[in-house]
Short mmCIF file of C-alpha atoms in Angstrom, two decimals:
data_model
loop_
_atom_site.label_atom_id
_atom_site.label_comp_id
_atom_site.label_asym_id
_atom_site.label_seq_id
_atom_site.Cartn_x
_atom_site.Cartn_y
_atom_site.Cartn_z
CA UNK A 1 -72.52 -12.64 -63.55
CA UNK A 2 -74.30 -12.91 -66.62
CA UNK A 3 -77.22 -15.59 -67.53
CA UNK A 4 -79.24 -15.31 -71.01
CA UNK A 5 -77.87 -11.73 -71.45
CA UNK A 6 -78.91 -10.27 -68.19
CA UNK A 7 -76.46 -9.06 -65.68
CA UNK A 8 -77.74 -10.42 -61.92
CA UNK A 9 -75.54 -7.59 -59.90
CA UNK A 10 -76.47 -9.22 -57.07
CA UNK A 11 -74.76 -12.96 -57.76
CA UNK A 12 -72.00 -10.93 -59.26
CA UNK A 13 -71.06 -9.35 -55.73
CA UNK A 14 -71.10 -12.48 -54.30
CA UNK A 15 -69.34 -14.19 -56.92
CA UNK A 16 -66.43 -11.32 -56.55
CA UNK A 17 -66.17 -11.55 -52.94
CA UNK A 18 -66.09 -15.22 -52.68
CA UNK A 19 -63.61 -15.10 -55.39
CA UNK A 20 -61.25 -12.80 -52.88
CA UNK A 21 -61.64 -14.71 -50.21
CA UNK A 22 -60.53 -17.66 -51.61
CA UNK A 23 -57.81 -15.99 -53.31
CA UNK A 24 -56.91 -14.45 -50.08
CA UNK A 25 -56.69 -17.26 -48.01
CA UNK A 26 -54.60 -19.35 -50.81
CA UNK A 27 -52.16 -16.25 -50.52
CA UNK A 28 -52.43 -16.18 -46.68
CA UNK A 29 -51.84 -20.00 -46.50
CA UNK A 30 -48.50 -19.71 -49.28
CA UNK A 31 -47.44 -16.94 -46.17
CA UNK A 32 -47.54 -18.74 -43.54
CA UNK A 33 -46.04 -22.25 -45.20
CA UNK A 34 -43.25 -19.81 -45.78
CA UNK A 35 -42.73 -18.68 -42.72
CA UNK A 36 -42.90 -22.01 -40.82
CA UNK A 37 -40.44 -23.31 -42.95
CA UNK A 38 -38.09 -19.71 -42.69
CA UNK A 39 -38.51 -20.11 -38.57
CA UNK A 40 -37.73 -24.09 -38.63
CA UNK A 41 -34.45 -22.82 -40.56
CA UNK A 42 -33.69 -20.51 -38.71
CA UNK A 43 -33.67 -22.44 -35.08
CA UNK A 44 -31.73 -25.04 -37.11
CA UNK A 45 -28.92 -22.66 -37.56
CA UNK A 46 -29.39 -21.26 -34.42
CA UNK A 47 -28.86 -24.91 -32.71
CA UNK A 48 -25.50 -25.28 -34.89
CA UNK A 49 -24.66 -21.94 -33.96
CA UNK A 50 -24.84 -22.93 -30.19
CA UNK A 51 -22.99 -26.22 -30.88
CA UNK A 52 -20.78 -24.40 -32.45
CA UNK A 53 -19.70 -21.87 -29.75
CA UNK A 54 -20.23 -24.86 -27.34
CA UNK A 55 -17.59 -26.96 -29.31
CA UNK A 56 -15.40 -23.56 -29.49
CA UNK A 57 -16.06 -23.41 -25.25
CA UNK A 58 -14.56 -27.02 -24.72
CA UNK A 59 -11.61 -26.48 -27.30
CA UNK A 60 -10.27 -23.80 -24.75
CA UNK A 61 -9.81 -26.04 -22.48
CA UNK A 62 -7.63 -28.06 -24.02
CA UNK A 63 -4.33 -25.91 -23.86
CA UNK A 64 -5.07 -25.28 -20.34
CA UNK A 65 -5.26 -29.13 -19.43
CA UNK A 66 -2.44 -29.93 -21.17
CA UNK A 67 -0.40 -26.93 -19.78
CA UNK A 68 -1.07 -28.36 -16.41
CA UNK A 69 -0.46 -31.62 -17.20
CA UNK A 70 2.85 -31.37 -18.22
CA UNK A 71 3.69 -29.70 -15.60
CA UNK A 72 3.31 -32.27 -13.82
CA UNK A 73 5.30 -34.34 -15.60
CA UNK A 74 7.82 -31.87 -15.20
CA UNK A 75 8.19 -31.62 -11.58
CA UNK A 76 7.09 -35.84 -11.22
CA UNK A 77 10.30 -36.15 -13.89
CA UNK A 78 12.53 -34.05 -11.60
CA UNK A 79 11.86 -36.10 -8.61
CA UNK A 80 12.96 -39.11 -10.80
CA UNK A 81 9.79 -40.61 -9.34
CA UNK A 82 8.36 -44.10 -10.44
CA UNK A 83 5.11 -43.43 -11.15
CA UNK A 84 5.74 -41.05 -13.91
CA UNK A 85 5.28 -43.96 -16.57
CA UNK A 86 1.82 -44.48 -14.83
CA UNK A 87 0.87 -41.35 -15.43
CA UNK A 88 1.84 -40.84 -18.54
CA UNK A 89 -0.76 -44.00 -19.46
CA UNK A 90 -3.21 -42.55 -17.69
CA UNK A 91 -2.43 -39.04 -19.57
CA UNK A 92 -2.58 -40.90 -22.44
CA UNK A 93 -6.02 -42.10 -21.99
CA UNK A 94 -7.31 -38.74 -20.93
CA UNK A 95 -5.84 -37.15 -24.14
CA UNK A 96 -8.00 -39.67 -26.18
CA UNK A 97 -11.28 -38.73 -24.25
CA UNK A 98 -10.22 -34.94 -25.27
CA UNK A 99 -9.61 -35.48 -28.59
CA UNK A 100 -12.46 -38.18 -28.97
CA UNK A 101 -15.06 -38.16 -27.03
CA UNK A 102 -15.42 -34.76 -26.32
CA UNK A 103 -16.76 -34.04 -29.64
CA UNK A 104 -20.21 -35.26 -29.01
CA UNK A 105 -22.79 -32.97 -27.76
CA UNK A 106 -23.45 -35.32 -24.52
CA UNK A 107 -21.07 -37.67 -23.17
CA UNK A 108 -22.08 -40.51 -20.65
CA UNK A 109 -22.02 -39.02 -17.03
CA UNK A 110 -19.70 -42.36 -16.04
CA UNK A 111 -17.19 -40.79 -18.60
CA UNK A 112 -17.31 -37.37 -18.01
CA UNK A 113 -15.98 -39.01 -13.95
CA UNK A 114 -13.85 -41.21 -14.80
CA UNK A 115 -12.01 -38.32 -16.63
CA UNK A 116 -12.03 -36.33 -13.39
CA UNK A 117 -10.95 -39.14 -11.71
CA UNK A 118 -7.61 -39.67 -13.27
CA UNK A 119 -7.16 -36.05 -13.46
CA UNK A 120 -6.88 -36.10 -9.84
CA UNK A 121 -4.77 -38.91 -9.79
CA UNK A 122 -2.34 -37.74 -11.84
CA UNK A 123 -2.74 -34.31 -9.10
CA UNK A 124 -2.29 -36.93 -6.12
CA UNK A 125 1.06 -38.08 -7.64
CA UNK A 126 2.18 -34.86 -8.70
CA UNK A 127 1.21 -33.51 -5.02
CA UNK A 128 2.38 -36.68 -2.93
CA UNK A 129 0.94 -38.49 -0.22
CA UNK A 130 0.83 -36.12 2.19
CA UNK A 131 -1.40 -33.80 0.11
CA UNK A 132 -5.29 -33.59 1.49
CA UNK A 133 -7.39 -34.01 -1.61
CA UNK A 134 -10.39 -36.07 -1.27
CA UNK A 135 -13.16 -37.20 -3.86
CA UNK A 136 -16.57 -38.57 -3.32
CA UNK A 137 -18.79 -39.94 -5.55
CA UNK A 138 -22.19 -40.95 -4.21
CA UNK A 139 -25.78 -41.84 -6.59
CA UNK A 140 -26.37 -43.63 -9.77
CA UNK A 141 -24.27 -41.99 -12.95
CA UNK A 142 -24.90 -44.98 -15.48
CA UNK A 143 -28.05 -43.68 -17.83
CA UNK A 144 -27.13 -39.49 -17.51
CA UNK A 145 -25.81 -37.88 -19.92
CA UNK A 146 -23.92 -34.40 -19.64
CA UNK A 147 -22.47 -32.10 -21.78
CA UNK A 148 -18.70 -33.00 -22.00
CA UNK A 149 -15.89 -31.21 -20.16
CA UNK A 150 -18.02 -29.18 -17.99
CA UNK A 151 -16.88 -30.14 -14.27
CA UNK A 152 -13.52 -30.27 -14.90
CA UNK A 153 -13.21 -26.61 -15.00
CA UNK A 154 -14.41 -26.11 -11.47
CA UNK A 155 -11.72 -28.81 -10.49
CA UNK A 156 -8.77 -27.13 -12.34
CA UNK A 157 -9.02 -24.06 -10.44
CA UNK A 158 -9.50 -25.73 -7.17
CA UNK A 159 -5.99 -27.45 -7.12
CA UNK A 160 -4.51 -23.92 -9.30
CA UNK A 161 -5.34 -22.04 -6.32
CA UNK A 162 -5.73 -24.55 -3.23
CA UNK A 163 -2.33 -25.59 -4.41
CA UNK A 164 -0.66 -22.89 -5.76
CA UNK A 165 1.65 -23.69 -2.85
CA UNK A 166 2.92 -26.62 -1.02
CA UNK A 167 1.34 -26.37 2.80
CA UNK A 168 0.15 -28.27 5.11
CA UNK A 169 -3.31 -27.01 5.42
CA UNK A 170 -3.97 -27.39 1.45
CA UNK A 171 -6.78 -29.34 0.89
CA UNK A 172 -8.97 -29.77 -2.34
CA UNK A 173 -12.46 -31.81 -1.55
CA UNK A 174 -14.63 -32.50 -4.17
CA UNK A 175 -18.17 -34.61 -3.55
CA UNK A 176 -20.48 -35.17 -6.45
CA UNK A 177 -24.05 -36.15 -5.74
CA UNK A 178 -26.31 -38.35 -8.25
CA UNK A 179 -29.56 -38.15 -7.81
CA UNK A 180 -32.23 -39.12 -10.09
CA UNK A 181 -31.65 -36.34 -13.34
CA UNK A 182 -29.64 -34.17 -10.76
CA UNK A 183 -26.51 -33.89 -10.39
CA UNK A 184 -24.40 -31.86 -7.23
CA UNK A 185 -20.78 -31.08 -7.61
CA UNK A 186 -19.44 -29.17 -4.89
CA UNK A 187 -15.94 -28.16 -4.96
CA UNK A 188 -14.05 -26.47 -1.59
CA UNK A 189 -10.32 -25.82 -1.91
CA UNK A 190 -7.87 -23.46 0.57
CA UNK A 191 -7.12 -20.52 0.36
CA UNK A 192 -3.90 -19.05 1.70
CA UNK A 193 -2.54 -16.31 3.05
CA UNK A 194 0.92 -16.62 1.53
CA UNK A 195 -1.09 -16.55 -1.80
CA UNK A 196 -0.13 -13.07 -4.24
CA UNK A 197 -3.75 -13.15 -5.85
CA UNK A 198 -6.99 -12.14 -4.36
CA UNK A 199 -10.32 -13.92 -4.43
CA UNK A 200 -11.17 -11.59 -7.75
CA UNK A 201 -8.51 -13.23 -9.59
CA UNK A 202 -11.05 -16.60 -9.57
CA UNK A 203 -13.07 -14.81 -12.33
CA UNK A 204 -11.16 -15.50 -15.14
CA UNK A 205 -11.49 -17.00 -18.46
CA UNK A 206 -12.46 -20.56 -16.90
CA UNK A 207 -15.26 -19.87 -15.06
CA UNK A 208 -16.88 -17.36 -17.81
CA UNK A 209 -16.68 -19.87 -20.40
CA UNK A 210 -18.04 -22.37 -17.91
CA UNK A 211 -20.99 -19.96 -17.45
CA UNK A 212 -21.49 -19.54 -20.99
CA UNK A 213 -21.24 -23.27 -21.78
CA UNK A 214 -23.87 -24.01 -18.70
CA UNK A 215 -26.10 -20.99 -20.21
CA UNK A 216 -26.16 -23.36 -23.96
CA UNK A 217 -26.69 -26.15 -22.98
CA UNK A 218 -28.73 -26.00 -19.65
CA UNK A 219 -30.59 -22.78 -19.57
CA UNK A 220 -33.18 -22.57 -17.11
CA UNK A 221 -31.63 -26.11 -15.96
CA UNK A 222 -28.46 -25.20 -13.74
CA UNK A 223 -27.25 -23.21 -10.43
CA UNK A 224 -23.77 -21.91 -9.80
CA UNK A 225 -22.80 -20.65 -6.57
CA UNK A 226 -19.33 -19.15 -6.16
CA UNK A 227 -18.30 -18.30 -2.39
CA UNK A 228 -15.75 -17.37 -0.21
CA UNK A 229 -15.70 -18.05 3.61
CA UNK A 230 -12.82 -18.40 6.18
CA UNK A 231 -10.18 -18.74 3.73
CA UNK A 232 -12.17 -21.74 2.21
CA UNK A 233 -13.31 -21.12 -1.54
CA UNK A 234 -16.48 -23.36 -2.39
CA UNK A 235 -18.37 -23.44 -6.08
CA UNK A 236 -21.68 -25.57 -5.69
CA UNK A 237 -22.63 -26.20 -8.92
CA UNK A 238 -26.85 -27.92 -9.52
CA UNK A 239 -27.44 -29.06 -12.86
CA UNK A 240 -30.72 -30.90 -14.36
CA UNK A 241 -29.84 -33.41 -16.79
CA UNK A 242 -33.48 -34.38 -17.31
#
């Protein structure tokens, strides 16, 4: 630092280190812009990753549901019965909340049972009358929102295995509690002895992708409780929608 000639050593220190700190902190402040804006990027990508794998979740389900639902058909067409134009309609509208709706990331709650609802109709007709399959609906639904396609998988393998055949003691009960954010589903379903499978067989490809899809898009926010008890198989599922 230099005034009339004379070097002040002195002012010259402190001109040199308030120089670096200022450069410093410029530097330090480009740094850390940079890396806010690297980590917003990145947990962008990682949310469209997760939709992603969410959306590739749901699409499995769709060759299974329409497997099963043309079987029906199959065996309703057989019996020449009369409500197989009914439930082709009411196919028809399912099919539209598959290939529609089911695209969102949240659906309303009121949808999401109304699609379970005409599932099991169409089961009711394909099983008769006689068949003991009960559904209960109890709460508020309208203002929830929940990820799409996510109960149905719990229903699907309560009529593949509490119906896999036609006896009199095959029941499916399902009862779905609203309560505030929360929603219950508990599903029960028989279990026969005349059935070739074993209660292992239940972990297949359904339930893991349910698990996956339920560790998305409600982490920390869900419970899933798989049992098996006197021939009766139960899957109590909790989920926060809040």
């Amino acid at each position: 630092y230099r005034i009339h000639n004379e070097v002040l050593l002195d002012r010259s220190f402190d001109f040199s280190t308030e120089f670096i700190g200022k450069t410093f902190l410029f530097y330090f402040l480009i740094y850390f812009i940079n890396r806010l804006d690297f980590f917003n990027r990145y947990k962008n990508l990682e949310n469209e990753l997760n939709q992603a794998k969410g959306q590739l979740l749901r699409n499995q389900l769709h060759p299974h549901f329409l497997f099963n639902a043309f079987n029906s058909l199959y065996s309703m067409s057989l019996k020449n019965s009369p409500d197989t134009p009914n439930t082709i309609l009411k196919l028809s509208g399912m099919m539209r909340y598959l290939t529609d709706d089911s695209t969102n990331k949240r659906v309303k709650l009121t949808q999401e049972l109304k699609f379970i609802e005409e599932y099991i109709a169409i089961e009711k007709i394909r099983f008769g009358d006689q068949a003991t399959i009960k559904l209960s609906i109890n709460g508020i639904a309208e203002g929830k929102n929940i990820e799409p396609l996510l109960l149905i998988t719990l229903v699907e393998n309560a009529f593949k295995h509490g119906f896999y055949i036609n006896h009199q003691d095959a029941f499916v009960s399902i009862n779905i509690t609203c309560k505030n954010h929360i929603i219950l589903f508990k599903v029960e379903n028989s279990i026969l002895d005349k059935q070739h499978f074993n209660i292992t067989n239940r972990k297949g490809k359904g339930i893991e992708s349910l698990k996956k899809r339920l560790a998305l898009s409600y982490p920390k926010k869900h419970n899933l409780v798989l049992q098996h008890n006197n021939n009766i198989y139960s899957a109590n599922l909790e989920i926060n929608l809040g």
